[in-house]
Coordinates of C-alpha atoms in Angstrom, one line a residue:
Chain A
M1 CA -22.8 -1.7 14.8
G2 CA -25.1 -4.7 14.5
K3 CA -24.8 -8.4 14.8
L4 CA -23.8 -8.6 11.1
F5 CA -20.7 -6.4 11.6
W6 CA -19.5 -8.4 14.6
G7 CA -20.3 -11.7 12.8
W8 CA -17.9 -10.7 10.0
V9 CA -15.3 -9.5 12.5
V10 CA -15.3 -12.9 14.2
W11 CA -15.2 -14.6 10.8
F12 CA -12.1 -12.7 9.7
L13 CA -10.4 -13.1 13.1
F14 CA -10.9 -16.8 12.6
L15 CA -9.4 -16.6 9.1
F16 CA -6.4 -14.7 10.5
A17 CA -6.0 -17.3 13.2
L18 CA -5.8 -20.0 10.5
D19 CA -3.4 -17.9 8.5
F20 CA -0.9 -17.8 11.4
T21 CA -1.4 -21.3 12.7
I22 CA -2.1 -23.8 10.0
P23 CA 1.1 -23.4 7.9
F24 CA 3.3 -23.2 11.1
I25 CA 1.7 -26.2 12.8
G26 CA -0.4 -28.2 10.4
F27 CA 1.9 -28.1 7.3
K28 CA 5.2 -28.0 9.2
H29 CA 6.1 -31.4 7.9
V30 CA 4.5 -31.2 4.4
P31 CA 7.3 -30.2 2.1
K32 CA 5.1 -30.0 -1.0
V33 CA 3.2 -27.5 -3.1
T34 CA 0.0 -29.1 -1.8
G35 CA 1.0 -28.0 1.7
S36 CA 1.2 -24.3 2.8
F37 CA 1.4 -23.0 -0.8
L38 CA -2.0 -24.5 -1.7
F39 CA -3.4 -23.6 1.7
W40 CA -2.6 -19.9 1.4
I41 CA -4.1 -19.8 -2.1
L42 CA -7.3 -21.4 -1.0
W43 CA -7.3 -19.3 2.2
I44 CA -7.2 -16.0 0.3
V45 CA -9.8 -17.2 -2.2
V46 CA -12.2 -17.8 0.8
A47 CA -11.2 -14.4 2.3
I48 CA -11.8 -12.5 -1.1
A49 CA -15.1 -14.3 -1.6
S50 CA -16.1 -13.2 1.9
M51 CA -15.2 -9.6 1.1
F52 CA -17.2 -9.7 -2.1
L53 CA -20.2 -11.0 -0.1
I54 CA -19.9 -8.0 2.2
F55 CA -19.6 -5.2 -0.4
F56 CA -22.1 -6.7 -2.9
R57 CA -24.8 -5.6 -0.4
W58 CA -23.8 -1.9 -0.5
R59 CA -26.1 0.3 -2.4
E60 CA -26.1 3.8 -3.8
N61 CA -27.8 6.5 -1.6
H62 CA -27.8 9.9 -3.0
D63 CA -27.9 11.5 0.5
N64 CA -24.4 10.1 0.9
N65 CA -23.2 12.1 -2.1
E66 CA -23.4 15.2 0.1
G67 CA -20.3 17.3 -0.5
D68 CA -20.2 16.4 -4.2
H69 CA -18.7 19.2 -6.2
P70 CA -20.3 20.1 -9.6
Chain B
M1 CA 20.8 -3.0 -31.2
S2 CA 22.9 -2.7 -28.1
Q3 CA 21.4 -3.6 -24.7
G4 CA 21.7 0.0 -23.5
L5 CA 20.0 1.4 -26.6
F6 CA 17.2 -1.2 -26.3
V7 CA 16.6 -0.2 -22.7
W8 CA 16.6 3.5 -23.4
S9 CA 14.1 3.0 -26.3
A10 CA 11.7 1.1 -24.1
I11 CA 11.9 3.7 -21.3
A12 CA 11.4 6.5 -23.9
I13 CA 8.2 4.8 -25.2
Y14 CA 7.0 4.3 -21.6
I15 CA 7.6 7.9 -20.6
A16 CA 6.0 9.2 -23.9
L17 CA 2.9 7.1 -23.3
G18 CA 2.7 8.3 -19.7
I19 CA 3.0 11.9 -20.7
A20 CA 0.3 11.5 -23.3
V21 CA -2.0 10.0 -20.7
A22 CA -1.2 12.7 -18.2
V23 CA -1.9 15.4 -20.7
M24 CA -5.2 13.8 -21.6
A25 CA -6.1 13.8 -17.9
R26 CA -5.3 17.5 -17.7
R27 CA -8.2 18.3 -19.9
K28 CA -10.5 17.3 -17.1
L29 CA -8.6 19.3 -14.5
G30 CA -10.7 21.9 -12.8
S31 CA -9.7 24.5 -10.2
G32 CA -9.2 24.2 -6.5
I33 CA -7.3 22.0 -4.1
N34 CA -9.9 19.2 -4.1
D35 CA -9.6 18.9 -7.8
F36 CA -5.8 18.8 -7.8
F37 CA -5.4 16.4 -4.9
L38 CA -8.6 14.3 -5.0
G39 CA -9.8 14.6 -8.6
N40 CA -12.8 16.4 -7.2
R41 CA -13.9 13.0 -5.7
Q42 CA -15.1 12.0 -9.1
I43 CA -12.9 9.2 -10.2
G44 CA -14.5 6.1 -11.8
G45 CA -14.3 2.6 -10.5
F46 CA -11.9 1.2 -13.1
V47 CA -9.3 4.0 -12.7
S48 CA -9.8 3.9 -8.9
A49 CA -9.0 0.2 -8.8
L50 CA -5.9 0.5 -10.9
T51 CA -4.5 3.5 -9.2
Y52 CA -5.1 1.8 -5.8
A53 CA -3.2 -1.3 -7.1
A54 CA -0.4 0.7 -8.7
T55 CA 0.0 2.8 -5.6
T56 CA 0.0 -0.1 -3.3
Y57 CA 2.2 -2.5 -5.3
S58 CA 5.7 -1.1 -5.7
A59 CA 9.0 -2.4 -6.9
F60 CA 8.9 -4.4 -3.8
M61 CA 6.8 -7.1 -5.4
M62 CA 8.9 -8.3 -8.3
V63 CA 12.2 -7.5 -6.6
G64 CA 11.7 -7.6 -2.8
L65 CA 9.0 -10.3 -2.5
A66 CA 10.6 -12.4 -5.2
G67 CA 13.8 -12.1 -3.3
L68 CA 12.2 -13.1 0.0
T69 CA 10.6 -16.1 -1.7
Y70 CA 14.0 -17.0 -3.1
K71 CA 15.6 -16.8 0.3
L72 CA 13.0 -17.9 2.7
G73 CA 10.3 -19.7 0.7
V74 CA 6.5 -20.0 0.8
G75 CA 6.1 -17.8 3.9
A76 CA 6.6 -14.9 1.6
L77 CA 3.3 -15.9 -0.1
G78 CA 1.6 -16.1 3.3
F79 CA 2.8 -12.7 4.5
E80 CA 1.8 -10.9 1.2
L81 CA -1.6 -12.6 1.1
T82 CA -2.0 -11.6 4.8
Y83 CA -1.7 -8.0 3.5
L84 CA -4.3 -8.7 0.8
C85 CA -6.7 -10.1 3.4
G86 CA -6.0 -6.9 5.4
L87 CA -8.1 -5.2 2.7
V88 CA -11.0 -6.3 4.8
L89 CA -10.1 -3.2 6.8
V90 CA -11.1 -1.2 3.7
V91 CA -14.3 -3.1 3.5
F92 CA -15.0 -2.0 7.0
F93 CA -13.4 1.4 7.1
G94 CA -13.4 2.5 3.5
P95 CA -17.1 3.5 3.4
R96 CA -16.6 5.4 6.6
F97 CA -13.6 7.3 5.2
W98 CA -15.6 8.0 2.0
L99 CA -18.7 9.2 3.7
V100 CA -17.1 11.5 6.2
G101 CA -14.7 12.7 3.5
R102 CA -17.7 14.0 1.5
R103 CA -19.7 15.2 4.4
F104 CA -16.8 17.2 6.1
D105 CA -14.7 17.8 3.0
Y106 CA -11.5 16.2 4.3
L107 CA -8.5 16.2 2.0
T108 CA -6.2 13.8 4.0
H109 CA -6.7 11.3 6.8
A110 CA -4.6 13.7 9.1
E111 CA -7.3 16.3 8.6
L112 CA -10.0 13.8 9.5
L113 CA -8.2 13.1 12.7
A114 CA -7.6 16.8 13.5
D115 CA -11.3 17.5 13.1
R116 CA -12.6 14.4 14.8
Y117 CA -10.4 14.9 17.8
Q118 CA -10.9 18.7 17.7
R119 CA -7.2 19.6 17.9
R120 CA -5.1 20.8 15.0
A121 CA -2.0 19.3 16.6
V122 CA -3.3 15.8 16.0
G123 CA -3.4 16.5 12.2
I124 CA 0.1 18.1 12.3
V125 CA 1.6 15.1 14.2
A126 CA -0.2 12.6 11.9
A127 CA 1.2 14.4 8.9
L128 CA 4.7 14.5 10.4
L129 CA 4.5 10.8 11.1
C130 CA 3.7 10.2 7.5
L131 CA 6.6 12.4 6.3
V132 CA 9.1 10.8 8.6
F133 CA 8.3 7.2 7.6
L134 CA 7.3 7.6 4.0
I135 CA 10.4 9.4 2.9
P136 CA 12.6 6.3 3.4
Y137 CA 9.9 4.2 1.8
A138 CA 9.7 6.4 -1.3
A139 CA 13.5 6.6 -1.4
I140 CA 13.7 2.8 -1.4
Q141 CA 11.6 2.8 -4.6
V142 CA 14.0 5.3 -6.2
M143 CA 17.0 3.1 -5.1
G144 CA 15.3 0.0 -6.5
I145 CA 14.9 1.6 -9.9
G146 CA 18.5 2.6 -9.9
Y147 CA 19.7 -0.9 -9.2
L148 CA 17.2 -2.5 -11.6
L149 CA 18.0 -0.2 -14.6
A150 CA 21.8 -0.3 -14.0
G151 CA 21.6 -4.1 -13.7
V152 CA 19.4 -4.8 -16.7
S153 CA 21.2 -2.4 -19.0
K154 CA 24.5 -3.9 -17.8
G155 CA 25.8 -0.5 -16.7
A156 CA 24.7 1.4 -19.8
I157 CA 22.4 3.3 -17.6
P158 CA 24.3 4.4 -14.5
L159 CA 22.8 4.1 -11.0
L160 CA 22.7 7.9 -10.5
G161 CA 21.1 8.5 -13.9
A162 CA 18.4 6.0 -13.3
M163 CA 17.5 7.5 -10.0
V164 CA 17.4 11.0 -11.5
L165 CA 15.2 9.7 -14.3
A166 CA 12.7 8.1 -11.8
I167 CA 12.4 11.3 -9.8
L168 CA 11.9 13.5 -12.8
V169 CA 9.2 11.2 -14.3
A170 CA 7.3 11.1 -11.0
L171 CA 7.7 14.9 -10.6
V172 CA 6.3 15.6 -14.1
W173 CA 3.4 13.2 -13.9
S174 CA 2.3 14.5 -10.5
N175 CA 2.5 18.1 -11.6
I176 CA 0.6 17.8 -14.9
A177 CA -2.8 17.4 -13.4
G178 CA -2.4 16.3 -9.8
L179 CA -4.4 13.3 -8.7
R180 CA -6.0 13.0 -12.2
S181 CA -2.7 12.6 -14.0
V182 CA -1.3 10.3 -11.3
A183 CA -4.4 8.1 -11.3
W184 CA -4.6 7.9 -15.1
T185 CA -0.8 7.1 -15.4
D186 CA -1.2 4.7 -12.5
A187 CA -3.9 2.9 -14.5
L188 CA -1.7 2.6 -17.5
Q189 CA 1.2 1.4 -15.3
A190 CA -0.9 -1.2 -13.5
V191 CA -1.8 -2.7 -16.8
I192 CA 1.9 -2.7 -17.9
M193 CA 2.9 -4.3 -14.5
L194 CA 0.4 -7.1 -14.7
L195 CA 0.8 -8.0 -18.4
A196 CA 4.6 -7.8 -18.2
S197 CA 4.8 -10.0 -15.2
L198 CA 2.3 -12.6 -16.6
A199 CA 4.2 -12.8 -19.9
A200 CA 7.5 -13.3 -18.0
L201 CA 6.0 -16.0 -15.8
G202 CA 4.7 -17.7 -18.9
F203 CA 8.1 -17.8 -20.5
L204 CA 9.7 -18.9 -17.3
A205 CA 7.3 -21.8 -16.8
Y206 CA 7.3 -23.0 -20.4
R207 CA 10.9 -22.4 -21.5
G208 CA 12.4 -23.0 -18.1
F209 CA 10.5 -26.1 -17.0
G210 CA 8.3 -27.2 -19.9
G211 CA 5.0 -26.0 -18.4
F212 CA 3.4 -25.1 -15.1
G213 CA 2.9 -28.7 -14.0
N214 CA 6.6 -29.5 -14.3
F215 CA 7.4 -26.2 -12.6
L216 CA 5.4 -27.2 -9.5
L217 CA 6.9 -30.7 -9.6
K218 CA 10.4 -29.3 -9.7
M219 CA 9.5 -27.2 -6.7
D220 CA 8.5 -30.3 -4.8
E221 CA 11.6 -32.2 -5.8
E222 CA 14.3 -29.6 -5.5
I223 CA 13.3 -27.1 -2.9
P224 CA 11.1 -29.0 -0.4
Q225 CA 12.7 -27.0 2.5
L226 CA 11.2 -23.8 1.1
L227 CA 7.7 -25.4 1.0
A228 CA 7.4 -27.1 4.4
G229 CA 5.3 -25.1 6.8
P230 CA 6.2 -21.4 6.3
G231 CA 9.5 -22.3 4.5
L232 CA 12.5 -20.9 6.4
F233 CA 10.5 -18.1 8.0
K234 CA 10.6 -18.0 11.8
F235 CA 7.3 -17.1 13.4
N236 CA 8.6 -13.8 14.8
V237 CA 10.0 -12.7 11.4
F238 CA 6.7 -13.7 9.7
F239 CA 4.6 -11.9 12.3
G240 CA 6.9 -8.9 12.3
L241 CA 6.6 -8.5 8.5
A242 CA 3.0 -9.4 8.3
L243 CA 1.6 -7.1 11.0
P244 CA 2.5 -3.7 9.4
W245 CA 1.4 -5.0 6.1
L246 CA -1.9 -6.1 7.6
F247 CA -2.8 -2.5 8.5
F248 CA -1.2 -1.0 5.4
S249 CA -4.6 -0.1 3.9
V250 CA -5.5 2.2 6.8
S251 CA -2.1 3.4 7.9
N252 CA -0.5 4.6 4.6
P253 CA -1.8 8.0 3.6
Q254 CA -1.3 7.5 -0.1
V255 CA -3.7 4.6 0.2
T256 CA -6.2 6.2 2.6
Q257 CA -6.4 9.3 0.4
R258 CA -7.7 7.0 -2.4
L259 CA -10.6 6.1 -0.2
F260 CA -11.9 9.7 -0.8
I261 CA -11.8 9.6 -4.6
P262 CA -14.4 7.2 -6.0
K263 CA -17.3 9.0 -7.5
S264 CA -20.0 6.7 -6.2
V265 CA -20.7 3.6 -4.1
T266 CA -20.6 1.5 -7.3
A267 CA -17.2 3.0 -8.2
F268 CA -16.0 2.2 -4.6
K269 CA -17.1 -1.4 -5.0
Q270 CA -15.3 -1.7 -8.3
M271 CA -12.2 -0.2 -6.7
I272 CA -12.1 -2.9 -4.0
G273 CA -13.1 -5.8 -6.2
G274 CA -10.7 -4.8 -8.9
F275 CA -7.9 -4.4 -6.5
L276 CA -8.5 -7.8 -4.8
V277 CA -8.4 -9.6 -8.2
F278 CA -5.3 -7.7 -9.3
G279 CA -3.5 -8.2 -5.9
F280 CA -4.2 -12.0 -5.9
I281 CA -2.7 -12.4 -9.4
Y282 CA 0.2 -10.1 -8.9
T283 CA 1.2 -11.7 -5.6
L284 CA 1.0 -15.2 -7.0
V285 CA 3.1 -14.2 -10.1
S286 CA 5.8 -12.5 -7.9
V287 CA 6.1 -15.5 -5.6
L288 CA 6.3 -18.0 -8.4
W289 CA 8.9 -15.8 -10.0
G290 CA 11.0 -16.0 -6.8
F291 CA 10.6 -19.8 -6.8
G292 CA 11.6 -19.9 -10.4
A293 CA 14.7 -17.9 -9.7
R294 CA 15.6 -20.3 -6.8
L295 CA 15.4 -23.3 -9.2
L296 CA 17.2 -21.8 -12.1
V297 CA 19.8 -19.5 -10.5
P298 CA 20.2 -21.0 -7.0
A299 CA 23.6 -19.6 -6.0
L300 CA 23.1 -15.8 -5.8
D301 CA 24.9 -13.9 -3.0
K302 CA 22.0 -11.5 -2.5
A303 CA 18.3 -12.6 -2.7
D304 CA 17.2 -9.2 -4.1
K305 CA 19.3 -10.0 -7.2
A306 CA 16.9 -12.8 -8.1
T307 CA 14.8 -10.8 -10.6
P308 CA 17.7 -9.2 -12.5
A309 CA 19.5 -12.6 -12.6
L310 CA 16.4 -14.4 -14.0
L311 CA 15.8 -11.6 -16.6
A312 CA 19.4 -12.2 -17.8
L313 CA 18.8 -15.9 -18.6
P314 CA 18.4 -16.8 -22.3
I315 CA 15.0 -18.4 -21.6
I316 CA 13.5 -15.0 -21.2
P317 CA 13.5 -13.2 -24.5
K318 CA 15.3 -9.9 -24.5
A319 CA 12.2 -8.0 -25.4
I320 CA 10.2 -9.6 -22.6
A321 CA 13.0 -8.9 -20.1
I322 CA 12.9 -5.2 -21.1
I323 CA 9.1 -5.1 -20.8
V324 CA 9.3 -6.7 -17.3
M325 CA 11.9 -4.1 -16.4
V326 CA 9.5 -1.4 -17.6
G327 CA 6.8 -3.0 -15.5
I328 CA 8.9 -2.9 -12.4
L329 CA 9.9 0.7 -13.2
A330 CA 6.1 1.5 -13.6
A331 CA 5.4 -0.1 -10.2
A332 CA 8.0 2.0 -8.5
I333 CA 7.2 5.3 -10.2
S334 CA 3.4 4.9 -9.6
T335 CA 4.2 4.5 -5.9
I336 CA 6.6 7.5 -5.9
D337 CA 4.3 10.0 -7.6
S338 CA 1.4 8.9 -5.4
I339 CA 3.4 9.4 -2.3
L340 CA 4.7 12.8 -3.6
L341 CA 1.2 14.0 -4.2
T342 CA -0.2 12.8 -0.9
L343 CA 2.6 14.1 1.2
S344 CA 2.4 17.5 -0.5
S345 CA -1.3 17.7 0.2
M346 CA -0.5 16.9 3.9
C347 CA 2.1 19.7 3.9
A348 CA -0.4 22.1 2.4
R349 CA -3.5 21.3 4.4
D350 CA -2.3 19.8 7.7
I351 CA 0.9 21.6 8.3
Y352 CA 0.5 24.9 6.4
K353 CA -3.2 25.7 6.4
N354 CA -4.1 24.1 9.7
G355 CA -0.8 24.8 11.5
I356 CA 1.1 27.8 10.2
N357 CA -1.4 30.1 8.4
L358 CA -4.9 29.5 9.5
R359 CA -6.2 32.3 7.2
A360 CA -4.6 31.0 4.0
S361 CA -6.8 31.1 1.0
E362 CA -7.5 27.9 -1.0
E363 CA -5.4 29.4 -3.8
M364 CA -2.4 29.9 -1.5
E365 CA -2.8 26.5 0.0
L366 CA -2.8 24.9 -3.5
R367 CA 0.3 27.0 -4.4
V368 CA 2.1 25.7 -1.3
G369 CA 1.1 22.1 -2.1
K370 CA 2.5 22.4 -5.6
A371 CA 5.7 24.1 -4.4
V372 CA 6.3 21.2 -1.9
I373 CA 6.2 18.5 -4.6
P374 CA 9.7 19.3 -6.1
I375 CA 11.1 19.8 -2.6
L376 CA 9.9 16.4 -1.5
A377 CA 11.3 14.9 -4.8
I378 CA 14.7 16.3 -4.0
I379 CA 14.6 14.9 -0.5
F380 CA 13.6 11.4 -1.8
F381 CA 16.5 11.6 -4.2
V382 CA 19.0 12.7 -1.6
F383 CA 17.9 9.9 0.8
A384 CA 18.1 7.3 -2.0
Y385 CA 21.5 8.5 -3.1
W386 CA 22.8 8.3 0.5
A387 CA 21.3 4.9 1.1
A388 CA 22.6 3.5 -2.2
G389 CA 26.1 4.4 -1.1
K390 CA 25.8 2.4 2.1
K391 CA 27.0 -1.1 2.0
G392 CA 24.5 -3.6 3.3
L393 CA 21.5 -1.2 2.9
A394 CA 21.4 -1.4 -0.8
F395 CA 19.7 -4.8 -1.2
M396 CA 17.6 -4.7 2.0
I397 CA 14.4 -3.6 0.2
A398 CA 12.0 -5.9 2.1
P399 CA 13.1 -5.1 5.7
L400 CA 13.4 -1.4 4.9
S401 CA 9.9 -1.3 3.5
A402 CA 8.6 -3.2 6.5
A403 CA 10.4 -0.7 8.8
A404 CA 8.6 2.2 7.1
S405 CA 5.3 0.5 7.4
A406 CA 6.0 -0.2 11.1
G407 CA 6.3 3.5 11.8
L408 CA 3.1 4.3 10.0
L409 CA 1.4 1.6 12.1
M410 CA 1.5 4.0 15.0
G411 CA -1.3 6.0 13.6
V412 CA -3.7 3.0 13.4
P413 CA -5.2 3.2 16.9
A414 CA -6.1 6.8 16.5
I415 CA -7.6 6.1 13.0
I416 CA -9.7 3.1 14.2
G417 CA -10.7 4.8 17.4
A418 CA -11.9 7.9 15.5
F419 CA -14.6 5.8 13.8
F420 CA -15.6 3.6 16.8
W421 CA -14.8 5.1 20.2
R422 CA -16.8 8.0 21.4
R423 CA -14.6 8.3 24.5
A424 CA -11.3 8.8 22.5
T425 CA -9.5 12.0 23.0
A426 CA -6.9 14.2 21.2
A427 CA -4.4 13.6 24.0
G428 CA -4.8 9.9 23.6
A429 CA -4.3 10.1 19.8
L430 CA -1.2 12.4 20.2
S431 CA 0.5 10.3 22.9
S432 CA -0.1 7.1 21.0
M433 CA 1.4 8.5 17.8
V434 CA 4.3 10.3 19.4
G435 CA 5.1 7.5 21.9
G436 CA 4.8 4.7 19.4
A437 CA 6.9 6.5 16.8
I438 CA 9.7 7.2 19.2
L439 CA 9.7 3.6 20.4
V440 CA 9.7 2.2 16.8
L441 CA 12.5 4.6 15.8
A442 CA 14.6 3.7 18.8
L443 CA 14.2 0.0 18.2
Q444 CA 14.9 0.4 14.5
V445 CA 18.0 2.5 15.0
S446 CA 19.4 0.3 17.8
G447 CA 18.5 -2.9 16.0
T448 CA 16.9 -4.2 19.2
K449 CA 14.2 -6.9 19.1
P450 CA 13.1 -7.5 22.7
L451 CA 11.8 -11.1 23.1
G452 CA 12.5 -11.5 19.4
L453 CA 9.5 -9.3 18.5
W454 CA 9.9 -6.7 15.7
P455 CA 9.7 -3.0 16.3
G456 CA 6.2 -2.7 14.7
V457 CA 4.8 -5.3 17.1
W458 CA 6.1 -3.5 20.2
G459 CA 5.2 -0.2 18.8
L460 CA 1.6 -1.3 18.1
M461 CA 1.2 -2.7 21.6
V462 CA 2.6 0.4 23.3
C463 CA 0.7 2.9 21.2
T464 CA -2.6 1.1 21.6
A465 CA -2.1 1.0 25.4
L466 CA -1.2 4.7 25.4
Y467 CA -4.2 5.6 23.3
V468 CA -6.7 3.8 25.6
F469 CA -5.1 4.9 28.9
V470 CA -4.5 8.6 28.0
S471 CA -8.0 8.8 26.5
L472 CA -9.6 7.5 29.6
C473 CA -7.7 10.1 31.7
T474 CA -8.7 13.1 29.5
R475 CA -11.9 14.8 28.3
P476 CA -13.2 13.8 24.9
P477 CA -14.7 16.2 22.3
V478 CA -18.2 15.2 23.1
Q479 CA -20.1 17.4 20.6
K480 CA -17.9 16.5 17.6
A481 CA -17.8 12.8 18.5
K482 CA -21.6 12.8 18.6
E483 CA -22.0 14.7 15.3
F484 CA -19.4 12.5 13.6
L485 CA -20.6 9.1 14.8
Q486 CA -24.3 10.0 14.5
Y487 CA -23.8 11.0 10.9
L488 CA -21.9 7.8 10.2
H489 CA -24.5 5.7 11.9
E490 CA -27.3 7.0 9.7
A491 CA -25.3 7.1 6.5
L492 CA -24.0 3.6 6.9
A493 CA -27.5 2.3 7.5
K494 CA -28.8 4.0 4.3
G495 CA -26.0 2.5 2.2
N496 CA -26.4 -1.0 3.7
F497 CA -22.7 -0.9 4.8
V498 CA -21.5 -3.1 7.6

């Protein structure tokens, strides 16, 4: 596992840390849709975009189709 | 047309459509166990994405999650989106499952563990763990269908009849062509689930509040307590619910088995991408549905009644209410038949072939797998019938689902370690699964939450510690670990996977 793998691991740990802390601390006194509700939507959009960035790089390799059944 | 007849007609159309799709899928059915349980690892990206979505998202979403939002507020959105973000585990582990599945011809994740740790007992215990904890989970789906149909039809469909119907449909669809019929009917059902819920939300927003802008304004004005911070969620409740869900994609066998089925890397990418988009929309719809219920029918005695209560309001046209009901029915049945199929494959491969009869032919193994499907269906039904009769259990869909996921969480260290830790051993895997499961069961049954932490949290800490400690004290399968990890190292580099 290279630097890229660990880089993404750190990034997602950071995202999970935000997930558990920002709404509980940062938006504790914001009783509006623009508080935690909007935060979690934007948070998941960033997370989904990050996942797309990771798997867009994957490519077909026919050696990996070993075990295919006709 | 009476309400009962209307409901029955909609269900009849839904079942007929599903049978037609399943029969079409049967035309592609080949022979052999891989074909029946994995679609010969040749499922396209579109169907893979929709079967992944329909299998993952059950009746829990529009009933349980909407109910949680109704009762505790915006934290329900957070914990369900935490699950969706947990799909990053599929981004990391999915290609690994997919690659070794093809290379070593694994049928289930339990078989992967047995081979990687070079002990059949690991596979048997992993399969038993799934059986113990997935039976209640599947039964909850059956129960949910019973309450939903009985409620929406205003008693025209009795609870018992609805549960029998659900089991029979799941049984027929999983038997027609195995994974192919399940995946194809799942695809149909995923489309029904999404379109029905979107249509219902549209009616709710426009006829209930005059548009989405007003809907959100009403939320600000009338239920600010559900929007501040995580709403009424306490941190330990949020964490206790979110943690099992976070690991759902690598702990639940009906989901991990889907990591073996895409026919190519492109299909795998489509599966993940499609599921992420589906999950985002469906989560948002379910949560807004729960908030809508809180604003329009604020005085319900049970939160899980939010959806049936909302569907009964005049702002939702009767036809849309029935379509939503079919959508929820589809969500539940697509989960039940996937679990049926996966557990029967585990019984055939991990318990029968690798445990009881090592010399069993593939034909015999397949016969056992098919024979187990109706037995499991009966067990699901009996459990659901028993639970439905218990006061207090009936509307506890969300906590019961989380409890089942907490048990399955005990397999996670062994699964993750199999891909990353050369030093991991069979004894470590066995002790973590058995020790963790016993602890979780004991805490669940006794209702104990030491330091306020939920059983899944304690279980994960203890089983991880057991896995590491016992592995360090025992001898690893050096040769297999080397072969397995070396193959992965090379294949991952060739495919540009992380």
